[in-house]
GROMACS .gro file of C-alpha atoms in nm:
model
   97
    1UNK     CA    1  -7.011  11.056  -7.290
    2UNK     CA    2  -7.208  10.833  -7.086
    3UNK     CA    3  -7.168  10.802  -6.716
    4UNK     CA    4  -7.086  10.447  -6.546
    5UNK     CA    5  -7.340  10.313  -6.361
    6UNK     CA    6  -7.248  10.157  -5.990
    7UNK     CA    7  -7.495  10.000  -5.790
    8UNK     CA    8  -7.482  10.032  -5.423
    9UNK     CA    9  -7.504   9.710  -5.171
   10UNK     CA   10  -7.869   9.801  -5.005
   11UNK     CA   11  -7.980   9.948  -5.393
   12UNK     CA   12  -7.827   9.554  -5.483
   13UNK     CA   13  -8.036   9.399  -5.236
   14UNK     CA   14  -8.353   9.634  -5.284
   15UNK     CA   15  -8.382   9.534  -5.641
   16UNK     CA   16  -8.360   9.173  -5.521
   17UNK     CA   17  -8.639   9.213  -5.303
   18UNK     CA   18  -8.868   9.350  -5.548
   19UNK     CA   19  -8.755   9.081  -5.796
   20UNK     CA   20  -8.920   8.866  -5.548
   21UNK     CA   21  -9.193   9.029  -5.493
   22UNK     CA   22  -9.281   9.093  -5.885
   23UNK     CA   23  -9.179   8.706  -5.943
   24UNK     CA   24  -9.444   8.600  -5.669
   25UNK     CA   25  -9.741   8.872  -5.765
   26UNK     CA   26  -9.690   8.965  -6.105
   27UNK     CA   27  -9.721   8.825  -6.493
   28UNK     CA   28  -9.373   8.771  -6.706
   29UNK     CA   29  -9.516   9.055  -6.884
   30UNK     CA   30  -9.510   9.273  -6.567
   31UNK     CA   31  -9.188   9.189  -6.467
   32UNK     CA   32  -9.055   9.254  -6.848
   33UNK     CA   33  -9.257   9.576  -6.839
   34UNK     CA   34  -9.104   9.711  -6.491
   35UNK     CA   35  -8.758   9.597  -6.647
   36UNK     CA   36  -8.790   9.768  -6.933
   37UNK     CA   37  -8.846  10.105  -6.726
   38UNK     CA   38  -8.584  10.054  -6.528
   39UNK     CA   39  -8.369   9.976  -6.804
   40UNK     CA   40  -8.473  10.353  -6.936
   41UNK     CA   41  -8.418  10.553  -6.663
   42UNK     CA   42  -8.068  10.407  -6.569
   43UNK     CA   43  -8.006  10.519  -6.945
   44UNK     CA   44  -8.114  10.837  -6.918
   45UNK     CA   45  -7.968  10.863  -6.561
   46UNK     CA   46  -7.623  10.790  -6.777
   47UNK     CA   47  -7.689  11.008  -7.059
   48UNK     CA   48  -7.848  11.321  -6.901
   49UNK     CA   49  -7.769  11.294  -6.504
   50UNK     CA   50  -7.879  11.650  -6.440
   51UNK     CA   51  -8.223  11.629  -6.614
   52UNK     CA   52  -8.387  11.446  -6.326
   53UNK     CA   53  -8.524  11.604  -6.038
   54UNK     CA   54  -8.340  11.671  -5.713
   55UNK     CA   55  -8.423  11.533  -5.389
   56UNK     CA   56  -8.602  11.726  -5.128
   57UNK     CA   57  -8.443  11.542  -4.876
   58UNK     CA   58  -8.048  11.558  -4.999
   59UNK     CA   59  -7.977  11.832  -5.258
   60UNK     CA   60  -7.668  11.613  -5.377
   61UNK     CA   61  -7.886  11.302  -5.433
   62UNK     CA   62  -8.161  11.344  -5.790
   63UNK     CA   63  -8.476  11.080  -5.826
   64UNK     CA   64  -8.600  10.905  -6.088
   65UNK     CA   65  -9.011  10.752  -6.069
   66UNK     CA   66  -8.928  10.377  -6.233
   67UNK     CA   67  -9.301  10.320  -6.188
   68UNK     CA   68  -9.566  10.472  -5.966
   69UNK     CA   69  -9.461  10.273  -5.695
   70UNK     CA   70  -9.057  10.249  -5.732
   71UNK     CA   71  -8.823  10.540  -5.706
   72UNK     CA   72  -8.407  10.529  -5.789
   73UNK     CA   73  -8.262  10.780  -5.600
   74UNK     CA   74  -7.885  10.818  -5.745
   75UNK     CA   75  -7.569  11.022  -5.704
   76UNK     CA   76  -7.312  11.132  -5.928
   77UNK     CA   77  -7.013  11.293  -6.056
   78UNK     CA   78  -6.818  11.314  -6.345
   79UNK     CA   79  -6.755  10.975  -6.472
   80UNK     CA   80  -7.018  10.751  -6.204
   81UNK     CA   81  -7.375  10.735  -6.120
   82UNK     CA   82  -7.427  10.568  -5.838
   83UNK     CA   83  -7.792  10.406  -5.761
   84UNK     CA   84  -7.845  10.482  -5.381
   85UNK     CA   85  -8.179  10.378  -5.341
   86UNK     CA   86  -8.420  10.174  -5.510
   87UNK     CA   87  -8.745  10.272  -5.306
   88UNK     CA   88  -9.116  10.133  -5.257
   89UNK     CA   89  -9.358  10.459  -5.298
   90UNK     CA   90  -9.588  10.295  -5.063
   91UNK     CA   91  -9.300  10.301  -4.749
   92UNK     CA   92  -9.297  10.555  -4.516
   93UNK     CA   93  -9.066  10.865  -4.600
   94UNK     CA   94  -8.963  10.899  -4.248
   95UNK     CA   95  -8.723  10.548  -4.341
   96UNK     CA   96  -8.568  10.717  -4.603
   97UNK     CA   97  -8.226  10.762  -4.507
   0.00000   0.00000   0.00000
């Protein structure tokens, strides 16, 4: 059975940030494209919660690479994943919380 997915307030507001962002750099194809990934992973972050990696920083918290430059760091347990995080690859680490 598939886990519900809950989306976090900063995760909310992360995502509309890099709407933003794609809407004021990107193609409609490139934002469809980076949708489309996203879509995936918080699929298989439903489906198969344990087959992503875990975080080095939090051993409770797994990651998921949308795109070489976004990260979804999520949390889980038996009926919710929760996205945490959606995170810019090119940000400093140290911010990471």
């Amino acid at each position: 059975m598939a886990l519900n997915i809950e989306w976090t307030s900063e995760a909310e507001e992360q995502l509309d940030n890099i709407i933003k962002y794609l809407e004021a750099n990107f193609t409609d194809k490139e934002i469809r494209d980076f949708f489309s990934k996203l879509e995936t992973g918080i699929e298989i972050i439903s489906r198969k919660p344990l087959q992503q990696k875990r975080s080095t920083r939090k051993t409770e918290t797994h990651e998921y690479q949308v795109s070489p430059q976004t990260t979804l760091f999520y949390s889980f347990d038996n009926t919710t994943a929760t996205i945490l995080v959606l995170w810019s690859n090119r940000m400093n680490p140290d911010k990471l919380k």
